[in-house]
Short mmCIF file of C-alpha atoms in Angstrom, two decimals:
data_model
loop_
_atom_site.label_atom_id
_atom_site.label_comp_id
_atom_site.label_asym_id
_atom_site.label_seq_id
_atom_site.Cartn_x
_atom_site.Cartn_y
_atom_site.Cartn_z
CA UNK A 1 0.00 0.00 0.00
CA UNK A 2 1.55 3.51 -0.62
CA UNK A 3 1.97 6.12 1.89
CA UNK A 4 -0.95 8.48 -0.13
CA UNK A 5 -3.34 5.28 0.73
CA UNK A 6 -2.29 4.60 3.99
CA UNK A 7 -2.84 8.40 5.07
CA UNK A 8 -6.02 8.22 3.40
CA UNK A 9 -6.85 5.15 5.53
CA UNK A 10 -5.80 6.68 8.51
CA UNK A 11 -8.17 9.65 8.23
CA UNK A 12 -11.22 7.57 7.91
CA UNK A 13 -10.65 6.19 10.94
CA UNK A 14 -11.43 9.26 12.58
CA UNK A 15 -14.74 9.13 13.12
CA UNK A 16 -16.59 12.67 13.31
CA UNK A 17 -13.74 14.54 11.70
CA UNK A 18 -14.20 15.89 7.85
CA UNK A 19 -11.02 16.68 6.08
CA UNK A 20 -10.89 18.57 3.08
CA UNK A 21 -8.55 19.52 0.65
CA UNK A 22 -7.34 23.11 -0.09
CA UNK A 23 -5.47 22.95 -3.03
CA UNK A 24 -4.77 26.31 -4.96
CA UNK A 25 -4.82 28.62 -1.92
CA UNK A 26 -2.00 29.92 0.47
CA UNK A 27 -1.36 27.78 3.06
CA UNK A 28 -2.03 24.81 4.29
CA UNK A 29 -3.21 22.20 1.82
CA UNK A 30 -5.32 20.25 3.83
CA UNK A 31 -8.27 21.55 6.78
CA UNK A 32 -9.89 19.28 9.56
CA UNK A 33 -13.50 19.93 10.61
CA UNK A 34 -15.01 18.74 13.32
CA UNK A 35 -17.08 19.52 16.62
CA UNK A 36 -15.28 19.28 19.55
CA UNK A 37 -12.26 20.41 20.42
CA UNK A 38 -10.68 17.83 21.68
CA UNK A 39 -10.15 16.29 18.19
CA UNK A 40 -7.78 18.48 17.05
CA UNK A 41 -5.36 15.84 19.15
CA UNK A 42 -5.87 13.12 16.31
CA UNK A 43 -6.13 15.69 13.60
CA UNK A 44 -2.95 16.83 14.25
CA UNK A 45 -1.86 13.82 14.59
CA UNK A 46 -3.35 12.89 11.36
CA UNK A 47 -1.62 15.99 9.65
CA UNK A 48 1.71 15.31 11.15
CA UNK A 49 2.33 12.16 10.82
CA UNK A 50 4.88 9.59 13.33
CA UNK A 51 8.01 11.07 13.26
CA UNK A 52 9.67 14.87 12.66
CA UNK A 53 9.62 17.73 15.19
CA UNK A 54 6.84 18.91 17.10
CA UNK A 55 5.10 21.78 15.32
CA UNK A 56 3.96 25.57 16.50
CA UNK A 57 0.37 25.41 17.00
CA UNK A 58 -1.43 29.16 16.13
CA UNK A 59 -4.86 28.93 17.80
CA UNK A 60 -7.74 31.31 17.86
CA UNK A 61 -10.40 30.95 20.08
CA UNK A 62 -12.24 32.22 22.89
CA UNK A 63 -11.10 30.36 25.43
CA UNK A 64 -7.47 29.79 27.00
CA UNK A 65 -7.55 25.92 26.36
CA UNK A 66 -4.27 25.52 28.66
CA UNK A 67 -6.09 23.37 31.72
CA UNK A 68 -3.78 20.76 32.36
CA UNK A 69 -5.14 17.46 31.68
CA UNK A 70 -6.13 15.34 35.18
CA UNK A 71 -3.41 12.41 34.00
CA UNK A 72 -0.92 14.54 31.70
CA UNK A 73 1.43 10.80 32.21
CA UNK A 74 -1.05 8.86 30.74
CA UNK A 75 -0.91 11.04 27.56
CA UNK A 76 0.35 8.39 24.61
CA UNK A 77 3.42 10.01 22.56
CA UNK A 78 3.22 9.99 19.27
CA UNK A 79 5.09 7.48 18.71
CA UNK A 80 2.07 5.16 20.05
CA UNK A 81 0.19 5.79 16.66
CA UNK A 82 -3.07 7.54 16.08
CA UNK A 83 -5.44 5.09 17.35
CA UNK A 84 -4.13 5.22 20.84
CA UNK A 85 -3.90 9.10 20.39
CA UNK A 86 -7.68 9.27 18.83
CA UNK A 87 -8.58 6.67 21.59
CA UNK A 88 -7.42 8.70 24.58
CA UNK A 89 -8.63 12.06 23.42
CA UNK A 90 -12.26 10.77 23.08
CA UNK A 91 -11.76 8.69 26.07
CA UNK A 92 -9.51 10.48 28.66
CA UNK A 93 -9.50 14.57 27.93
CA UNK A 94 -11.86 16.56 29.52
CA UNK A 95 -15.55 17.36 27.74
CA UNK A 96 -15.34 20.60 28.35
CA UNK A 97 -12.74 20.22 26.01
CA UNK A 98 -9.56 22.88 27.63
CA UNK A 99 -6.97 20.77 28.24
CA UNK A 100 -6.25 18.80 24.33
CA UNK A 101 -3.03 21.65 24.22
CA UNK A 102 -1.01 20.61 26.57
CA UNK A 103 -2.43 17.17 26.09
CA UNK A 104 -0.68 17.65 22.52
CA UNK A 105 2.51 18.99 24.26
CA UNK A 106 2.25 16.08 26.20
CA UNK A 107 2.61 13.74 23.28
CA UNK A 108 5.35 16.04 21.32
CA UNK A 109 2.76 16.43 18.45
CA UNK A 110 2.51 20.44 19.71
CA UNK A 111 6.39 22.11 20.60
CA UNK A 112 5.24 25.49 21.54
CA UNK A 113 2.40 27.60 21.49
CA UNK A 114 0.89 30.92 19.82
CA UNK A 115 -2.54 31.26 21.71
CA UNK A 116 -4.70 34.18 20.39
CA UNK A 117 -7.77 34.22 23.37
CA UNK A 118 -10.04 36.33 25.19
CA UNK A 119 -10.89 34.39 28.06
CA UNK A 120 -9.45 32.12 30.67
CA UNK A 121 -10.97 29.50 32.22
CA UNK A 122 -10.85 28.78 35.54
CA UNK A 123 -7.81 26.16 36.37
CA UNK A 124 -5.72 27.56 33.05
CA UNK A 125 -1.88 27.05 33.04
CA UNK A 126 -0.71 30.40 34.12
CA UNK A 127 2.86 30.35 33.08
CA UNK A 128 4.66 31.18 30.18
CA UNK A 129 6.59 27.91 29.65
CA UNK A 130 5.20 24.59 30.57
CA UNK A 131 7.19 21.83 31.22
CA UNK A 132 5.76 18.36 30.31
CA UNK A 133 6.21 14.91 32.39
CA UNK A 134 9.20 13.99 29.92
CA UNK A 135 10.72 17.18 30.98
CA UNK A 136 10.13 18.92 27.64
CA UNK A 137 9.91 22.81 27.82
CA UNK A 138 6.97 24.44 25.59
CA UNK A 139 6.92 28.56 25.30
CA UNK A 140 3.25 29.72 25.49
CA UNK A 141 2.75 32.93 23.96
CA UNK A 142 -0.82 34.75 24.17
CA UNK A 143 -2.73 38.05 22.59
CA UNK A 144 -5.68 38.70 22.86
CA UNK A 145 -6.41 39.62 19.12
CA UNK A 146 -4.91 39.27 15.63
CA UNK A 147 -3.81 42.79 15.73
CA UNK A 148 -1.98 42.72 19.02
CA UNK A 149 -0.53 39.81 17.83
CA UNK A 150 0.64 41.15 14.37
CA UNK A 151 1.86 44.17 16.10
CA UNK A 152 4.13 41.99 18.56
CA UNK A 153 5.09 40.66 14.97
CA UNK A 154 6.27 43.66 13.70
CA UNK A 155 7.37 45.53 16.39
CA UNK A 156 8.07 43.49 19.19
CA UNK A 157 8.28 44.68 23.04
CA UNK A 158 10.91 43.21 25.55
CA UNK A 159 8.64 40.47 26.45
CA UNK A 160 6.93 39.93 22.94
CA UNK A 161 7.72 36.47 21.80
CA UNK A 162 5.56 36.06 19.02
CA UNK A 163 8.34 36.57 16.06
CA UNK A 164 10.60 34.49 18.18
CA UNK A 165 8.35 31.00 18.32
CA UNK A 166 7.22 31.51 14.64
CA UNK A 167 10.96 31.90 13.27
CA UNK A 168 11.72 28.78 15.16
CA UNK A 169 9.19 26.42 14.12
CA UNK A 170 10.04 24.24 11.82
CA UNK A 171 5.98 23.58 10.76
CA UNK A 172 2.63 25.18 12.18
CA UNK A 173 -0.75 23.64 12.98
CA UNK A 174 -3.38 26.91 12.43
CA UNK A 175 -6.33 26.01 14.53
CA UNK A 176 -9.63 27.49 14.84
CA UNK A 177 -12.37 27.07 17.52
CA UNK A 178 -15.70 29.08 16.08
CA UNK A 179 -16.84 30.17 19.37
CA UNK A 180 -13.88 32.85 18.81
CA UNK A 181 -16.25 34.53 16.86
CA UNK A 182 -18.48 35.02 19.48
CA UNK A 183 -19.62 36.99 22.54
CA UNK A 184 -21.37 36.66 26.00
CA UNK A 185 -24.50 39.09 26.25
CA UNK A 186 -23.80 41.92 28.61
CA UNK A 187 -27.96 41.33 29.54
CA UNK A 188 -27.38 37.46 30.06
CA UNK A 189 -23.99 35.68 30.02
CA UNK A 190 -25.78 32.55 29.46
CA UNK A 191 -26.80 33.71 26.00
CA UNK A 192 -23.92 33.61 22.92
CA UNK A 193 -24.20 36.59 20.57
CA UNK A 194 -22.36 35.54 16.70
CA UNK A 195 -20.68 38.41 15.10
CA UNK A 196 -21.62 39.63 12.00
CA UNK A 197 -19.30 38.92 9.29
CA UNK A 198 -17.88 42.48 9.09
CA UNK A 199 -16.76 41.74 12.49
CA UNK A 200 -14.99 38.84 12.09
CA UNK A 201 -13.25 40.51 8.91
CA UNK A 202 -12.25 43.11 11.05
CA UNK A 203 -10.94 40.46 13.70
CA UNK A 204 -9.44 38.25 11.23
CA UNK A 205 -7.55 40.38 8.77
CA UNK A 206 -7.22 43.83 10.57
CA UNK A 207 -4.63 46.29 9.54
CA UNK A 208 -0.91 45.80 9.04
CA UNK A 209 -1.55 41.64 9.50
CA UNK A 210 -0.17 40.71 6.77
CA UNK A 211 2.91 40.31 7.24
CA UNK A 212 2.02 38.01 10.53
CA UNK A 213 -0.19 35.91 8.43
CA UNK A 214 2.41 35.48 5.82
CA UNK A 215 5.00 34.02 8.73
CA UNK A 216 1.68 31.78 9.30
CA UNK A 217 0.27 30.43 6.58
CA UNK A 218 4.06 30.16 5.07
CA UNK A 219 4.78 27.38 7.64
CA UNK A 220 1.17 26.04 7.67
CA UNK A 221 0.76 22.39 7.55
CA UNK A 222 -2.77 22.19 8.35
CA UNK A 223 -5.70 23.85 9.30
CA UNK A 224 -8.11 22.62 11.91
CA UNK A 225 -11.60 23.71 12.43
CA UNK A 226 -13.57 23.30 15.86
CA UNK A 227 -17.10 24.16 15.27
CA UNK A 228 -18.45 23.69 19.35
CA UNK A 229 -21.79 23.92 18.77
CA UNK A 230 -23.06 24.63 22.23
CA UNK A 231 -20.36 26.98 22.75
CA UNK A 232 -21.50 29.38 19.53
CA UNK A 233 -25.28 29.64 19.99
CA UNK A 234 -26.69 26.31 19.34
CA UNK A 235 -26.42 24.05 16.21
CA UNK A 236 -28.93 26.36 13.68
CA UNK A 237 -27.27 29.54 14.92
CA UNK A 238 -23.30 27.77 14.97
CA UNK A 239 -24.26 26.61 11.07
CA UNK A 240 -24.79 30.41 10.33
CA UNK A 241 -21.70 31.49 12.07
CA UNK A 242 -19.69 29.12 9.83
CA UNK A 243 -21.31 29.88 6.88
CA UNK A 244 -19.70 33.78 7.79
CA UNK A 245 -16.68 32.34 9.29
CA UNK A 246 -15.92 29.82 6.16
CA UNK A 247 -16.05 33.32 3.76
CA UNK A 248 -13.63 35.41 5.84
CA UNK A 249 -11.38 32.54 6.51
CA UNK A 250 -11.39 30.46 3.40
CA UNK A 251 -11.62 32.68 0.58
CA UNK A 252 -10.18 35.86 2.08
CA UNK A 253 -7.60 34.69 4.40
CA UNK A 254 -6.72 31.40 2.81
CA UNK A 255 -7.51 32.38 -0.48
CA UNK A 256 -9.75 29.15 -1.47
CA UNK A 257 -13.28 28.45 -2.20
CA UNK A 258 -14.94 27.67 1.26
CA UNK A 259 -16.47 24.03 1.64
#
């Protein structure tokens, strides 16, 4: 069987996740879609393969998804394969789906970390390096937006470390979680308020990012897609928000038709 096959095989086997292809873009040449979080682990698994360094992973989302996970020994490696890896993420990280990071660190699929995230949940690794159970060090870099992290880009502070852990990757994971397109209502936090695609444009590609998404995408091995229903409005009101989501990110950002 050759390798194209065999990776082909190993996708299906992941049940829940879509992959598509995104030839003729920038970027990354293949996406992952799927609904929560937590499968990113096998996705980038998926994307990356058995062997080679540990990649940068780029995430935007809402949330600070750096709990550490109850067990962070039992985490396979990668080296286990991506059943065992598929199998513990479904099985073993948390539902509430915040700890599949340094889960990923854990099992040297994720080196270090570019985090772009509004909120932090409560229990959220607070410092800037973590240090896994096989004594591996892991920089975690956050910003709250694109533009704050394009700025530390291009004009980096003393403490800015965001051109410093994209020049030394080697390969980056971009990863998405919808819900960062999204909003607690000032009148009820219970309720989750979509923005409207003009927003997310404006989020997405502000001013002056360019040259941050070029370091990105440049490196990009893969793009994965968390769509988190529950955490984006419900399932009718998270298809909408894709819909929007897919046309900012796809076509403008990544320069393909969306799926």
């Amino acid at each position: 069987m050759n390798s194209k096959n065999d990776d082909a095989l190993r996708h299906l086997r992941l049940a829940g996740v879509v992959r598509l292809g995104l030839g003729g873009g920038r970027g990354p040449t293949d996406a992952y879609v799927f609904d929560p979080h937590r499968l990113a682990l096998p996705a980038w698994a998926c994307a990356l393969g058995d062997a080679g360094p540990p990649a940068l992973l780029v995430t935007l989302d809402r949330h600070l998804d750096i709990v550490v996970p109850e067990r962070p020994a039992d985490m396979p490696d990668r080296s286990a394969g991506l059943r065992a890896l598929d199998e513990h993420a479904r099985w073993r990280l948390d539902v509430r789906n915040y700890d599949h990071i340094l889960a990923a660190m854990e099992a040297n699929l994720v080196g270090d970390a570019l985090i772009i995230a509004r909120t932090r949940p409560r229990g959220s690794f607070a410092g800037d390096t973590y240090v896994d159970t096989r004594g591996r060090s892991h920089r975690i870099v956050t910003a709250t937006t694109v533009d704050r992290a394009a700025e530390a880009y291009l004009h980096p502070g003393p403490t800015d470390a965001v051109c410093d852990v994209l020049e030394a990757a080697s390969a980056v994971l971009l990863d998405v979680d919808l819900d960062c397109f999204t909003s607690l209502s000032d009148a009820d936090p219970t309720t989750v308020l979509p923005w409207p695609k003009a927003v997310i444009r404006e989020f997405l590609l502000p001013p002056d990012s360019e040259p941050f998404w070029d370091a990105v995408l440049g490196k990009a091995v893969a793009l994965t897609l968390a769509r988190e229903p529950h955490h984006c409005g419900g399932l009718l009101a998270s298809g909408e928000l894709f819909r929007d989501v897919a046309e900012v990110l796809f076509r403008e950002l990544l320069r393909v038709e969306p799926p």
